[in-house]
Short mmCIF file of N, CA and C in Angstrom, two decimals:
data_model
loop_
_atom_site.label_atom_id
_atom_site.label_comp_id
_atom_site.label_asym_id
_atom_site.label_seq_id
_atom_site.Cartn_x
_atom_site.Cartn_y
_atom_site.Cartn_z
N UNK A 1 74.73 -9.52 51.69
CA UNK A 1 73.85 -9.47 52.85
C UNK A 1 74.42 -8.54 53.92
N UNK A 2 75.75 -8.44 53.91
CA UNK A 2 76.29 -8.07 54.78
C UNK A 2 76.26 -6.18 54.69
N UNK A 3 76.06 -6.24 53.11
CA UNK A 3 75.94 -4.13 53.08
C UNK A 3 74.57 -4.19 53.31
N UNK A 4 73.67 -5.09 53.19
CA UNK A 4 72.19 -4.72 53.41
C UNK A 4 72.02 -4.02 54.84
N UNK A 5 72.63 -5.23 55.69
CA UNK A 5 72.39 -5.38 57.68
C UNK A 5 73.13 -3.88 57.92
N UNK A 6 74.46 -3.45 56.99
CA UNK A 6 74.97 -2.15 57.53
C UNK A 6 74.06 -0.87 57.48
N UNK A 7 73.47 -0.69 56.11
CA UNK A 7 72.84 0.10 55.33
C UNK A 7 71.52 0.18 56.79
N UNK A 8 71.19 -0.67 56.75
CA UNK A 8 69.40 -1.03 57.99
C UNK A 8 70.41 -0.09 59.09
N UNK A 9 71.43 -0.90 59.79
CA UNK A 9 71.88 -0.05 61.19
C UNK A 9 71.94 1.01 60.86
N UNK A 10 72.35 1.86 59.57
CA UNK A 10 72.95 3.29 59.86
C UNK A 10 71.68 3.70 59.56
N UNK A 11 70.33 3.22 58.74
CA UNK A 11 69.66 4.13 58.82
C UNK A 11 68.55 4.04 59.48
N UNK A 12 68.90 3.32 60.53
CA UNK A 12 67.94 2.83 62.15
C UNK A 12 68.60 4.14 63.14
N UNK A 13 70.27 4.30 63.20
CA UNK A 13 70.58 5.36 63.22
C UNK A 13 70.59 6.39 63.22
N UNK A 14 69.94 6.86 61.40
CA UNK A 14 69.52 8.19 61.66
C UNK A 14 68.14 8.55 61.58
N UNK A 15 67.66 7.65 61.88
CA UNK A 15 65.90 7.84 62.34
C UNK A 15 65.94 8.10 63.19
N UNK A 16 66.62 8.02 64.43
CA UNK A 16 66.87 8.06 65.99
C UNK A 16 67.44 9.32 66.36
N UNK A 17 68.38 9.61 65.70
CA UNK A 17 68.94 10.93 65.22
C UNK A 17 67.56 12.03 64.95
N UNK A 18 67.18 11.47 64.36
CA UNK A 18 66.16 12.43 63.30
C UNK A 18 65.34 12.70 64.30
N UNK A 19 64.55 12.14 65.56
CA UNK A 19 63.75 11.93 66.19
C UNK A 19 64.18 12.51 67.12
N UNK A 20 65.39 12.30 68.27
CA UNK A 20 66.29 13.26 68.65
C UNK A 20 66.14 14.66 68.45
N UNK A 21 66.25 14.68 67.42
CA UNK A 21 66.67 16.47 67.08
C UNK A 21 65.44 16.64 66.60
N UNK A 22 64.25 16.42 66.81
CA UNK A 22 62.94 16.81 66.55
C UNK A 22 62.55 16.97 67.92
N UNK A 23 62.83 16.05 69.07
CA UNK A 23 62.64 16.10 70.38
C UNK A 23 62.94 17.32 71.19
N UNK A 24 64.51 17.53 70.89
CA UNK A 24 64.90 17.88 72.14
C UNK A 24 65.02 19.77 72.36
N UNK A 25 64.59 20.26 70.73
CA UNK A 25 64.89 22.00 71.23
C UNK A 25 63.66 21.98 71.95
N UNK A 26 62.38 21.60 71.78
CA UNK A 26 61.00 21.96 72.01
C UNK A 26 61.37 21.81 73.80
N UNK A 27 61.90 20.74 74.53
CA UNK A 27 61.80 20.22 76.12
C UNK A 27 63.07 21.18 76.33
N UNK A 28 64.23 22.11 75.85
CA UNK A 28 65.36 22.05 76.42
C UNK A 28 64.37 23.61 76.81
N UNK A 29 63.69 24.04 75.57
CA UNK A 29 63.15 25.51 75.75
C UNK A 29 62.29 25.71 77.25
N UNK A 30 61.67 24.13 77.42
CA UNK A 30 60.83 24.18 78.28
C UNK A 30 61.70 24.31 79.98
N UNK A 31 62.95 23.49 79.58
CA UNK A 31 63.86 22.99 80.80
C UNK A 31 64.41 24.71 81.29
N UNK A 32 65.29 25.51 80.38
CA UNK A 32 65.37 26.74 80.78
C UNK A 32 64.55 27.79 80.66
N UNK A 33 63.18 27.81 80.36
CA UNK A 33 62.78 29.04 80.30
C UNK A 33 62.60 29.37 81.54
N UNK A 34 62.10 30.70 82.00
CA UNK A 34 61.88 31.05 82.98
C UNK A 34 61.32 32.42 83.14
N UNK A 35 60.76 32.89 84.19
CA UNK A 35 59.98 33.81 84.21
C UNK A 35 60.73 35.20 83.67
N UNK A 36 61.95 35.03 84.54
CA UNK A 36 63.03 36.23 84.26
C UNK A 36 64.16 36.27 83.44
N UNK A 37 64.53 36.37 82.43
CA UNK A 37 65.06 35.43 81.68
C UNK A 37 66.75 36.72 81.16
N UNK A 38 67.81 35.97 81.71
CA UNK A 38 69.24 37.24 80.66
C UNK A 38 68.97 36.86 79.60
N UNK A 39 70.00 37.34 79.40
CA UNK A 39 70.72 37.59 78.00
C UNK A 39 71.35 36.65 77.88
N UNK A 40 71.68 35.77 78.66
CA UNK A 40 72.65 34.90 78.80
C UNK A 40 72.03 33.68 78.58
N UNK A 41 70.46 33.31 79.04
CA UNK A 41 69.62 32.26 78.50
C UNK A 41 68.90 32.07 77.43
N UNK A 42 69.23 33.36 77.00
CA UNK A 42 68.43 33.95 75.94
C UNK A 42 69.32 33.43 74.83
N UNK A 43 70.55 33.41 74.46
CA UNK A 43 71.64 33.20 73.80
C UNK A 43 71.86 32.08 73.81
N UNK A 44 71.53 30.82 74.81
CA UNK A 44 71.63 29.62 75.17
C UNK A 44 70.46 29.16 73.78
N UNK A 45 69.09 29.29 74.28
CA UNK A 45 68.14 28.97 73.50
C UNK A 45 68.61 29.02 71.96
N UNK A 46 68.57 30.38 71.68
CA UNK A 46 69.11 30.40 70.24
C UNK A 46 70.07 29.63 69.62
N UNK A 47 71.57 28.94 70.68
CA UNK A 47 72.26 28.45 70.28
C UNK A 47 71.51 26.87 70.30
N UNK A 48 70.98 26.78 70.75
CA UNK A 48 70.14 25.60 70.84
C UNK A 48 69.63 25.32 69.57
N UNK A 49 68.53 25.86 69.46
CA UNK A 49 67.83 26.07 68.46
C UNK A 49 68.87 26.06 66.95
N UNK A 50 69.89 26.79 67.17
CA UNK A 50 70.84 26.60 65.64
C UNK A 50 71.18 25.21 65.80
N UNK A 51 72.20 24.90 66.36
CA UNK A 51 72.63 23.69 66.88
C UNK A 51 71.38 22.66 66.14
N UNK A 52 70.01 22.41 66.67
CA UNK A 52 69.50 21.69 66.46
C UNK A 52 68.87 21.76 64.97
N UNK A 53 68.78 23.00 64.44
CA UNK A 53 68.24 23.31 62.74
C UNK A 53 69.52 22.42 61.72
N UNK A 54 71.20 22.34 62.49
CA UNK A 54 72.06 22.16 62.00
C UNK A 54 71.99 20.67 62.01
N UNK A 55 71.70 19.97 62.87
CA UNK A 55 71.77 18.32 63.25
C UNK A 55 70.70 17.57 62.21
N UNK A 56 69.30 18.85 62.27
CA UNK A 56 68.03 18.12 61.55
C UNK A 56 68.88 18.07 59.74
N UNK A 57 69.08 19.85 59.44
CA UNK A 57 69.78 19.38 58.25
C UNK A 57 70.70 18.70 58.07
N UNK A 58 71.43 18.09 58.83
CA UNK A 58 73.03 17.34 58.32
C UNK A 58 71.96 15.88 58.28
N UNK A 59 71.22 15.18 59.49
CA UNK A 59 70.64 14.10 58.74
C UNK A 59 69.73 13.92 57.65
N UNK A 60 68.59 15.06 57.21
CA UNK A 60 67.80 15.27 56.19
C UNK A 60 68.98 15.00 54.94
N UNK A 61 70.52 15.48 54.78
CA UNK A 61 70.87 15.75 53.93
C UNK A 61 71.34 13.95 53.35
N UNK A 62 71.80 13.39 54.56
CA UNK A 62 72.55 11.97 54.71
C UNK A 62 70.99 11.17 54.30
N UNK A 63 69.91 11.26 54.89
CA UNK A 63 69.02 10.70 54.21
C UNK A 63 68.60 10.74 52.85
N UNK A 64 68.53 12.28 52.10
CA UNK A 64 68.90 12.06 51.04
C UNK A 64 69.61 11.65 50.21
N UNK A 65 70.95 11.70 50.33
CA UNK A 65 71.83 10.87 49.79
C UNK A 65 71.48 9.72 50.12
N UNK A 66 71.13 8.89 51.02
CA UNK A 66 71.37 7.58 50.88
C UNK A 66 69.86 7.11 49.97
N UNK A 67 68.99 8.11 49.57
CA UNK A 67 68.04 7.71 48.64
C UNK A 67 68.65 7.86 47.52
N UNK A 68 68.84 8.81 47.85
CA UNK A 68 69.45 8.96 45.87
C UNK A 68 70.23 7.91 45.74
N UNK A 69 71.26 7.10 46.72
CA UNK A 69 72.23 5.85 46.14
C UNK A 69 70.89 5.01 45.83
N UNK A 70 70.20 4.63 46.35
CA UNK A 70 69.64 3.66 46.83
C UNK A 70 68.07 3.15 44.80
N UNK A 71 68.14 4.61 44.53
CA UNK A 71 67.67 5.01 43.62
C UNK A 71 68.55 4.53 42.09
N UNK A 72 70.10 5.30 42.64
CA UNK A 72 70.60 5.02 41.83
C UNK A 72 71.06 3.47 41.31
N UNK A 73 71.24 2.99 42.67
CA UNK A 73 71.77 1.19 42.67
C UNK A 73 70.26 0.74 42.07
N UNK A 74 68.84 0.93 42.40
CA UNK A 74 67.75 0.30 41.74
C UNK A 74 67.67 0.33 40.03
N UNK A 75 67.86 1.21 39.51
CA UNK A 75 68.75 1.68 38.21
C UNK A 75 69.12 1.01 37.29
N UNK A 76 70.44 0.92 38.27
CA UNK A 76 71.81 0.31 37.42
C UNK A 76 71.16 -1.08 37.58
N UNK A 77 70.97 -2.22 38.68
CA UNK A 77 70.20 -3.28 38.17
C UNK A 77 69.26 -3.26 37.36
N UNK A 78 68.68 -2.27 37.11
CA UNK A 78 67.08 -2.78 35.73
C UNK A 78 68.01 -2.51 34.67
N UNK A 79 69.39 -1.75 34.62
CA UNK A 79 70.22 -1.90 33.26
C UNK A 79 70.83 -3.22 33.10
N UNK A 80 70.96 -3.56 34.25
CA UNK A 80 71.81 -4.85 34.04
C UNK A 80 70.87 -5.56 33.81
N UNK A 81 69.74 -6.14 34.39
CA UNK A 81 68.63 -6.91 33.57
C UNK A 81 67.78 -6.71 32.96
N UNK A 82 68.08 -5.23 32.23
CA UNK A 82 67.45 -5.75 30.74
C UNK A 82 68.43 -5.79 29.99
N UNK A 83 69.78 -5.72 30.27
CA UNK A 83 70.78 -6.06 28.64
C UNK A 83 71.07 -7.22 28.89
N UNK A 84 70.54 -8.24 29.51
CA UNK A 84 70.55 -10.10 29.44
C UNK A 84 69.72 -10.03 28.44
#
């Protein structure tokens, strides 16, 4: 019971995460843009924008994996009950 309740937090976790980094390039673009814009905000955005392509893939990737365990553990029990 106790890997179930962990498994739920971390991936209550990265839903929040996920949601996060779906949120925040779209409002940060909105927070600095500006009429007149350097080079210097200009470089901000972009790093933004990587930054946030990098966060969406690192949880997309952790969500996959934890399907594929989750796939794989469904599995290995239908092996174990069908060789009873």
């Amino acid at each position: 019971m106790d890997l179930l309740l962990q498994q739920l937090l971390w991936l209550r976790l990265l839903l929040l995460l996920l949601i996060l980094s779906s949120w925040w390039p779209s409002n940060f673009q909105l927070l600095v843009a500006a009429p007149q814009q350097s080079s210097g905000m200009i470089a901000k955005q972009h790093n933004a924008i990587y930054c946030h392509n990098k966060l969406r893939s690192a949880v997309e990737s952790v969500l996959h994996w934890h399907r594929g365990n989750a796939i794989w553990r469904d599995r290995k029990t239908v092996r174990m009950i069908d060789s009873d």
